[in-house]
Short mmCIF file of C-alpha atoms in Angstrom, two decimals:
data_model
loop_
_atom_site.label_atom_id
_atom_site.label_comp_id
_atom_site.label_asym_id
_atom_site.label_seq_id
_atom_site.Cartn_x
_atom_site.Cartn_y
_atom_site.Cartn_z
CA MET L 10 108.39 111.31 109.38
CA ALA L 11 105.55 109.12 109.60
CA THR L 12 105.28 106.39 112.46
CA GLU L 13 104.99 102.96 111.94
CA ILE L 14 102.23 100.85 112.79
CA LYS L 15 103.21 97.32 114.52
CA THR L 16 101.59 94.26 113.28
CA GLU L 17 101.54 90.76 114.90
CA HIS L 18 104.67 90.39 112.79
CA PRO L 19 107.85 91.90 114.40
CA HIS L 20 109.36 92.51 111.09
CA ILE L 21 106.02 93.89 109.36
CA VAL L 22 104.61 97.45 109.87
CA ARG L 23 102.19 99.89 108.01
CA VAL L 24 103.30 103.63 107.77
CA PRO L 25 100.96 105.99 106.64
CA GLY L 26 102.00 107.31 103.27
CA VAL L 27 104.47 104.47 102.41
CA CYS L 28 102.71 102.01 99.78
CA GLY L 29 99.71 103.27 100.58
CA GLY L 30 99.67 102.20 103.93
CA ARG L 31 99.84 98.68 102.93
CA PRO L 32 102.21 96.26 105.03
CA VAL L 33 105.53 96.63 104.32
CA ILE L 34 109.01 95.20 106.03
CA ALA L 35 110.51 97.60 108.85
CA GLY L 36 112.81 100.11 107.38
CA THR L 37 112.05 99.60 103.96
CA ARG L 38 109.24 99.91 101.15
CA ILE L 39 109.48 96.51 100.37
CA GLY L 40 105.70 95.57 100.44
CA VAL L 41 104.28 92.03 101.52
CA ASP L 42 102.43 91.90 98.10
CA PHE L 43 105.73 92.44 96.39
CA VAL L 44 107.31 89.41 98.22
CA ALA L 45 103.71 87.42 97.82
CA ARG L 46 104.30 87.89 94.25
CA PHE L 47 107.82 86.25 94.31
CA VAL L 48 106.37 83.54 96.21
CA ASN L 49 103.51 82.91 93.75
CA SER L 50 105.94 82.68 91.37
CA GLY L 51 107.73 79.94 93.05
CA CYS L 52 111.05 81.83 94.52
CA ASP L 53 111.64 80.97 97.66
CA ALA L 54 113.21 83.25 100.84
CA ASP L 55 116.97 82.72 99.47
CA GLU L 56 116.18 83.77 96.02
CA ILE L 57 114.48 87.10 97.26
CA MET L 58 117.52 87.69 99.61
CA GLU L 59 119.77 87.22 96.37
CA THR L 60 117.63 89.79 94.42
CA TYR L 61 117.09 92.37 97.45
CA PRO L 62 120.37 91.73 99.36
CA HIS L 63 119.87 94.66 101.84
CA LEU L 64 116.81 92.82 103.37
CA THR L 65 117.02 90.58 106.40
CA ARG L 66 116.43 86.71 106.24
CA ALA L 67 114.32 87.76 109.15
CA GLY L 68 112.18 90.09 107.21
CA VAL L 69 111.65 88.20 104.38
CA TYR L 70 110.19 85.09 106.37
CA ASP L 71 108.34 87.14 108.28
CA ALA L 72 106.90 88.91 104.90
CA ILE L 73 105.85 85.51 103.80
CA SER L 74 104.58 84.30 107.11
CA TYR L 75 102.66 87.77 107.18
CA TYR L 76 101.56 86.70 103.53
CA PHE L 77 100.07 83.31 104.79
CA ASP L 78 98.21 84.70 107.64
CA HIS L 79 96.61 87.70 105.74
CA GLN L 80 96.12 85.86 102.26
CA GLN L 81 93.00 86.84 101.33
CA GLU L 82 93.70 90.35 101.98
CA ILE L 83 96.88 90.31 100.14
CA ASP L 84 95.79 88.71 97.26
CA ALA L 85 92.73 90.92 96.99
CA GLU L 86 95.79 93.64 96.87
CA ILE L 87 97.39 91.75 94.04
CA ALA L 88 94.33 91.39 92.17
CA GLY L 89 93.18 95.07 92.22
CA SER L 90 96.93 96.37 91.15
CA THR L 91 96.78 94.61 87.84
CA LEU L 92 97.34 97.22 84.94
CA GLU L 93 93.43 97.22 83.76
CA LYS L 94 92.15 97.45 87.20
CA LEU L 95 94.96 100.39 87.47
CA ALA L 96 93.43 101.69 84.29
CA GLU L 97 90.17 101.66 85.40
CA LYS L 98 90.48 103.08 88.73
CA HIS L 99 92.98 105.78 87.44
CA ASN L 100 90.91 106.82 84.03
CA PHE L 101 93.91 105.93 81.86
CA THR L 102 94.67 103.77 78.86
CA VAL L 103 97.87 101.94 77.75
CA ARG L 104 98.40 102.62 73.56
CA ASP L 105 101.68 101.76 71.80
CA GLY L 106 103.48 101.04 75.25
CA ARG L 107 102.59 104.60 76.69
CA VAL L 108 100.22 105.43 79.23
CA ILE L 109 97.76 108.18 78.30
CA PHE L 110 95.59 109.90 80.84
CA ASN L 111 92.00 110.41 79.99
CA ASP L 112 91.31 113.27 81.97
CA LEU L 113 94.00 115.67 80.48
#
């Protein structure tokens, strides 16, 4: 098992091999970028916890806090993970609802 890398936020860690090493809520695979997408769509912490009841209140609020402390970095991660950017990076296309890898 990979060792967690602590951050300045007690409930946020980075784990090599988990979510690409991006910051996640400790003990989960829920990334700060994932929580940030909820926040950016207008959801609050209570709505996030209703959707993911296994998350702790402290973990969700810490993910939101981490996002605002590192907003430029997290927003860049989000922008780089659009379908178009991923298709360009991994050399695939989407046609008729199917992913087609161009190297195959």
